[in-house]
Amino acid sequence: MAPTSVLPASTEAAVLAQTLRTCGDLLDPATVALALLHGGVLHFVSEPLRLDDRGWQAVVEAIAPSGPPPPPVPSTQVALPLLVHRRPVGVLVAQRPDRPFDVAESALLRLVAERVAAAVENGRLHASLAELLAEYMSPDVASTLLADPDGHQLGGGTRDVTVLFADLKGFTAFSERSEPAAVVALLNRYYAAAVPAIVEHGGTVSAFIGDAIMGLFGAPLSQPEHPLLAARAALALQEATSAIADERPDLPRFRVGINTGPATVGNVGSPRRRVFTAIGDTVNLASRLEALAPPGGIVIGAETHAVIRSFAEVRALEEIEVKGKSRPVRAYELLRLRTGSDRLLGSQTVTIRVGPGGGVEGTG
């Protein structure tokens, strides 16, 4: 049995390789190698060994045992399985040409094999979690959270964020005249186009609410340019989903509302079931602005506009009365972003407040 390829070295593999070399030095001297099973094929992730027939037989018995493990026998070639949930995921192979490994040395190799198996499992879990998180947030956000999960106030707190709401105008009418399977299929097509538009622009998909999506920018990671990121995401969302809506005149279209301001951000729910979301007046107003947007359109609040106005082409809307607000609210329909908007904020967080008289105050 021989490997078909050698996997490219990753950071984790490099650390393991160094550990194996150190272990080999302790065994005065021996060569210790690691091979992992992938797709039923054994791949060395450290330097491969030149094994004789007896050595390869030991490898085969380690990863595909035909019976109970035989008692340890002094040998110059040792193969030990890497077990995760009692299933082999690879093999640790040690080789020393001049003399066999004694009982104490074999015990050390078994201990190393157990620790390497745990490291392999942790790496796979980490990769699976990163892949799962990347479906709901940008890869950069996912990677940073995994690297430092306690450093970004995931337990809750108040911060400035930008909230994006998008829902399908005309979805209820479409659902009433369509078969349930067709409704689900269409919704999945829309989501497949809308979610990447949010995630690829740095947003986190906080919730799916029927035919609506809630996107969050500026949390869980701090993003100084979160109003601009949300605006870009909204434009990309409309562009991506319009191709679907253009297929038939009776199909629903997304309308989008965006608002910037303080919100309480964190995990909400029960000890067994929690979601990461934002709560507060900023979120409520984003939802109200979405309801004002025309099908295929984007409406942004005054605070979002105050941040991105140097680069945004907008159409001012009439002040609107919003339930729970003592004064009318200003809003704008976002038409496009001009070239150069990537230079909006740089690296400093900017907090914008629109005063009661409509004046804008900003702090850097």
Short mmCIF file of N, CA and C in Angstrom, two decimals, residues 230-322:
data_model
loop_
_atom_site.label_atom_id
_atom_site.label_comp_id
_atom_site.label_asym_id
_atom_site.label_seq_id
_atom_site.Cartn_x
_atom_site.Cartn_y
_atom_site.Cartn_z
N ALA A 230 -23.15 48.04 3.92
CA ALA A 230 -24.57 47.69 3.78
C ALA A 230 -25.14 48.24 2.47
N ALA A 231 -24.74 49.45 2.12
CA ALA A 231 -25.23 50.03 0.86
C ALA A 231 -24.75 49.23 -0.34
N ARG A 232 -23.49 48.84 -0.31
CA ARG A 232 -22.97 48.01 -1.40
C ARG A 232 -23.71 46.68 -1.47
N ALA A 233 -23.94 46.09 -0.29
CA ALA A 233 -24.63 44.80 -0.26
C ALA A 233 -26.04 44.92 -0.83
N ALA A 234 -26.74 46.00 -0.49
CA ALA A 234 -28.10 46.19 -0.98
C ALA A 234 -28.13 46.31 -2.49
N LEU A 235 -27.20 47.08 -3.05
CA LEU A 235 -27.15 47.23 -4.51
C LEU A 235 -26.82 45.90 -5.17
N ALA A 236 -25.88 45.15 -4.57
CA ALA A 236 -25.52 43.84 -5.13
C ALA A 236 -26.69 42.87 -5.02
N LEU A 237 -27.42 42.94 -3.92
CA LEU A 237 -28.59 42.07 -3.74
C LEU A 237 -29.63 42.33 -4.82
N GLN A 238 -29.92 43.59 -5.06
CA GLN A 238 -30.93 43.91 -6.07
C GLN A 238 -30.47 43.49 -7.47
N GLU A 239 -29.20 43.67 -7.74
CA GLU A 239 -28.70 43.27 -9.05
C GLU A 239 -28.77 41.75 -9.22
N ALA A 240 -28.39 41.01 -8.17
CA ALA A 240 -28.36 39.55 -8.26
C ALA A 240 -29.76 38.96 -8.37
N THR A 241 -30.72 39.54 -7.66
CA THR A 241 -32.07 38.96 -7.65
C THR A 241 -32.94 39.46 -8.80
N SER A 242 -32.54 40.57 -9.42
CA SER A 242 -33.37 41.08 -10.52
C SER A 242 -33.37 40.12 -11.70
N ALA A 243 -32.30 39.35 -11.86
CA ALA A 243 -32.25 38.38 -12.95
C ALA A 243 -33.34 37.33 -12.80
N ILE A 244 -33.67 37.02 -11.55
CA ILE A 244 -34.75 36.06 -11.30
C ILE A 244 -36.11 36.73 -11.53
N ALA A 245 -36.28 37.91 -10.97
CA ALA A 245 -37.57 38.61 -11.07
C ALA A 245 -37.92 38.97 -12.51
N ASP A 246 -36.89 39.18 -13.34
CA ASP A 246 -37.14 39.55 -14.73
C ASP A 246 -37.68 38.40 -15.59
N GLU A 247 -37.62 37.19 -15.06
CA GLU A 247 -38.09 36.05 -15.84
C GLU A 247 -39.58 36.11 -16.13
N ARG A 248 -40.35 36.64 -15.14
CA ARG A 248 -41.80 36.73 -15.31
C ARG A 248 -42.29 38.00 -14.64
N PRO A 249 -43.26 38.66 -15.23
CA PRO A 249 -43.74 39.91 -14.64
C PRO A 249 -44.49 39.74 -13.33
N ASP A 250 -44.96 38.52 -13.04
CA ASP A 250 -45.75 38.31 -11.82
C ASP A 250 -44.90 37.87 -10.64
N LEU A 251 -43.59 37.77 -10.81
CA LEU A 251 -42.74 37.33 -9.70
C LEU A 251 -42.49 38.48 -8.73
N PRO A 252 -42.42 38.18 -7.43
CA PRO A 252 -42.14 39.23 -6.44
C PRO A 252 -40.72 39.76 -6.58
N ARG A 253 -40.48 40.95 -6.07
CA ARG A 253 -39.15 41.56 -6.09
C ARG A 253 -38.78 42.02 -4.69
N PHE A 254 -37.49 42.00 -4.42
CA PHE A 254 -37.01 42.47 -3.13
C PHE A 254 -37.11 44.00 -3.05
N ARG A 255 -37.47 44.47 -1.87
CA ARG A 255 -37.32 45.87 -1.51
C ARG A 255 -36.45 45.88 -0.26
N VAL A 256 -35.62 46.90 -0.12
CA VAL A 256 -34.59 46.90 0.91
C VAL A 256 -34.66 48.18 1.72
N GLY A 257 -34.51 48.05 3.04
CA GLY A 257 -34.39 49.19 3.94
C GLY A 257 -33.09 49.09 4.74
N ILE A 258 -32.41 50.21 4.91
CA ILE A 258 -31.13 50.25 5.63
C ILE A 258 -31.17 51.38 6.64
N ASN A 259 -30.69 51.10 7.85
CA ASN A 259 -30.63 52.14 8.87
C ASN A 259 -29.40 51.94 9.73
N THR A 260 -28.81 53.05 10.17
CA THR A 260 -27.59 53.04 10.97
C THR A 260 -27.85 53.69 12.31
N GLY A 261 -27.26 53.13 13.36
CA GLY A 261 -27.41 53.71 14.69
C GLY A 261 -27.08 52.71 15.77
N PRO A 262 -27.28 53.09 17.03
CA PRO A 262 -26.96 52.18 18.14
C PRO A 262 -28.00 51.07 18.26
N ALA A 263 -27.52 49.89 18.63
CA ALA A 263 -28.41 48.76 18.87
C ALA A 263 -27.76 47.85 19.90
N THR A 264 -28.58 47.12 20.60
CA THR A 264 -28.07 46.10 21.51
C THR A 264 -27.82 44.84 20.71
N VAL A 265 -26.57 44.40 20.69
CA VAL A 265 -26.14 43.29 19.85
C VAL A 265 -25.66 42.16 20.73
N GLY A 266 -26.14 40.95 20.46
CA GLY A 266 -25.68 39.80 21.24
C GLY A 266 -26.54 38.59 21.01
N ASN A 267 -26.33 37.60 21.85
CA ASN A 267 -27.08 36.35 21.77
C ASN A 267 -28.40 36.49 22.51
N VAL A 268 -29.48 36.14 21.84
CA VAL A 268 -30.81 36.24 22.42
C VAL A 268 -31.49 34.89 22.31
N GLY A 269 -32.17 34.48 23.36
CA GLY A 269 -32.89 33.21 23.32
C GLY A 269 -32.83 32.51 24.65
N SER A 270 -32.89 31.18 24.59
CA SER A 270 -32.84 30.35 25.79
C SER A 270 -31.47 29.71 25.88
N PRO A 271 -31.16 29.07 27.03
CA PRO A 271 -29.85 28.40 27.13
C PRO A 271 -29.63 27.33 26.08
N ARG A 272 -30.69 26.75 25.54
CA ARG A 272 -30.54 25.68 24.55
C ARG A 272 -30.64 26.16 23.11
N ARG A 273 -31.22 27.32 22.92
CA ARG A 273 -31.41 27.80 21.56
C ARG A 273 -31.26 29.30 21.55
N ARG A 274 -30.17 29.78 20.92
CA ARG A 274 -29.91 31.21 20.88
C ARG A 274 -29.60 31.64 19.46
N VAL A 275 -29.84 32.91 19.19
CA VAL A 275 -29.49 33.49 17.90
C VAL A 275 -28.73 34.78 18.15
N PHE A 276 -27.82 35.09 17.23
CA PHE A 276 -27.08 36.34 17.31
C PHE A 276 -27.84 37.39 16.52
N THR A 277 -28.22 38.47 17.17
CA THR A 277 -29.06 39.46 16.50
C THR A 277 -28.85 40.83 17.11
N ALA A 278 -29.55 41.80 16.58
CA ALA A 278 -29.53 43.17 17.09
C ALA A 278 -30.96 43.59 17.43
N ILE A 279 -31.09 44.35 18.50
CA ILE A 279 -32.41 44.78 18.97
C ILE A 279 -32.36 46.27 19.28
N GLY A 280 -33.44 46.97 18.96
CA GLY A 280 -33.52 48.38 19.31
C GLY A 280 -34.21 49.21 18.24
N ASP A 281 -34.28 50.50 18.51
CA ASP A 281 -34.98 51.41 17.62
C ASP A 281 -34.35 51.45 16.23
N THR A 282 -33.04 51.31 16.16
CA THR A 282 -32.35 51.30 14.87
C THR A 282 -32.85 50.16 14.00
N VAL A 283 -33.04 49.01 14.61
CA VAL A 283 -33.52 47.84 13.87
C VAL A 283 -34.97 48.05 13.43
N ASN A 284 -35.78 48.56 14.33
CA ASN A 284 -37.19 48.78 14.00
C ASN A 284 -37.35 49.75 12.83
N LEU A 285 -36.53 50.82 12.84
CA LEU A 285 -36.64 51.80 11.77
C LEU A 285 -36.17 51.21 10.43
N ALA A 286 -35.16 50.36 10.46
CA ALA A 286 -34.72 49.70 9.22
C ALA A 286 -35.86 48.90 8.61
N SER A 287 -36.63 48.23 9.46
CA SER A 287 -37.78 47.46 8.97
C SER A 287 -38.85 48.38 8.39
N ARG A 288 -39.08 49.53 9.02
CA ARG A 288 -40.07 50.48 8.52
C ARG A 288 -39.62 51.06 7.17
N LEU A 289 -38.32 51.34 7.04
CA LEU A 289 -37.81 51.89 5.79
C LEU A 289 -37.92 50.88 4.65
N GLU A 290 -37.71 49.63 4.97
CA GLU A 290 -37.87 48.59 3.94
C GLU A 290 -39.29 48.59 3.39
N ALA A 291 -40.28 48.78 4.25
CA ALA A 291 -41.67 48.79 3.80
C ALA A 291 -41.97 49.98 2.89
N LEU A 292 -41.15 51.04 2.97
CA LEU A 292 -41.35 52.21 2.11
C LEU A 292 -40.73 52.05 0.73
N ALA A 293 -39.79 51.11 0.61
CA ALA A 293 -39.05 51.00 -0.64
C ALA A 293 -39.93 50.42 -1.75
N PRO A 294 -39.76 50.88 -2.97
CA PRO A 294 -40.49 50.29 -4.09
C PRO A 294 -39.89 48.93 -4.43
N PRO A 295 -40.63 48.06 -5.10
CA PRO A 295 -40.06 46.78 -5.53
C PRO A 295 -38.79 47.02 -6.36
N GLY A 296 -37.71 46.37 -5.97
CA GLY A 296 -36.44 46.57 -6.65
C GLY A 296 -35.66 47.78 -6.15
N GLY A 297 -36.20 48.49 -5.15
CA GLY A 297 -35.58 49.72 -4.67
C GLY A 297 -34.96 49.57 -3.30
N ILE A 298 -34.23 50.62 -2.88
CA ILE A 298 -33.52 50.65 -1.60
C ILE A 298 -33.78 51.99 -0.93
N VAL A 299 -34.24 51.98 0.31
CA VAL A 299 -34.45 53.20 1.08
C VAL A 299 -33.52 53.17 2.28
N ILE A 300 -32.81 54.28 2.50
CA ILE A 300 -31.86 54.37 3.61
C ILE A 300 -32.29 55.48 4.55
N GLY A 301 -31.92 55.32 5.82
CA GLY A 301 -32.24 56.32 6.82
C GLY A 301 -31.28 57.49 6.78
N ALA A 302 -31.61 58.53 7.55
CA ALA A 302 -30.82 59.76 7.54
C ALA A 302 -29.40 59.53 8.04
N GLU A 303 -29.23 58.67 9.03
CA GLU A 303 -27.89 58.45 9.58
C GLU A 303 -27.02 57.68 8.61
N THR A 304 -27.60 56.72 7.91
CA THR A 304 -26.83 56.02 6.88
C THR A 304 -26.44 57.00 5.79
N HIS A 305 -27.38 57.82 5.37
CA HIS A 305 -27.11 58.81 4.31
C HIS A 305 -26.04 59.79 4.74
N ALA A 306 -26.04 60.19 6.01
CA ALA A 306 -25.05 61.16 6.48
C ALA A 306 -23.63 60.63 6.34
N VAL A 307 -23.45 59.32 6.46
CA VAL A 307 -22.11 58.73 6.35
C VAL A 307 -21.69 58.56 4.90
N ILE A 308 -22.59 58.11 4.05
CA ILE A 308 -22.21 57.74 2.68
C ILE A 308 -22.56 58.82 1.65
N ARG A 309 -23.06 59.96 2.08
CA ARG A 309 -23.62 60.93 1.13
C ARG A 309 -22.60 61.46 0.12
N SER A 310 -21.30 61.46 0.49
CA SER A 310 -20.30 61.96 -0.46
C SER A 310 -20.18 61.08 -1.69
N PHE A 311 -20.61 59.83 -1.57
CA PHE A 311 -20.44 58.89 -2.67
C PHE A 311 -21.76 58.35 -3.19
N ALA A 312 -22.86 58.71 -2.55
CA ALA A 312 -24.15 58.11 -2.91
C ALA A 312 -24.98 59.05 -3.75
N GLU A 313 -25.61 58.49 -4.74
CA GLU A 313 -26.62 59.22 -5.50
C GLU A 313 -27.98 58.77 -4.97
N VAL A 314 -28.75 59.73 -4.47
CA VAL A 314 -30.01 59.40 -3.80
C VAL A 314 -31.12 60.31 -4.31
N ARG A 315 -32.32 59.92 -3.96
CA ARG A 315 -33.50 60.76 -4.19
C ARG A 315 -34.15 60.97 -2.83
N ALA A 316 -34.22 62.23 -2.41
CA ALA A 316 -34.81 62.53 -1.10
C ALA A 316 -36.30 62.24 -1.12
N LEU A 317 -36.77 61.58 -0.08
CA LEU A 317 -38.19 61.28 0.07
C LEU A 317 -38.82 62.27 1.05
N GLU A 318 -40.10 62.35 0.99
CA GLU A 318 -40.80 63.20 1.96
C GLU A 318 -40.64 62.61 3.36
N GLU A 319 -40.58 63.51 4.34
CA GLU A 319 -40.49 63.03 5.72
C GLU A 319 -41.70 62.15 6.04
N ILE A 320 -41.44 61.10 6.79
CA ILE A 320 -42.49 60.11 7.06
C ILE A 320 -42.77 60.03 8.55
N GLU A 321 -44.01 59.75 8.85
CA GLU A 321 -44.41 59.51 10.24
C GLU A 321 -44.21 58.03 10.53
N VAL A 322 -43.49 57.75 11.60
CA VAL A 322 -43.21 56.36 11.98
C VAL A 322 -43.77 56.12 13.37
#
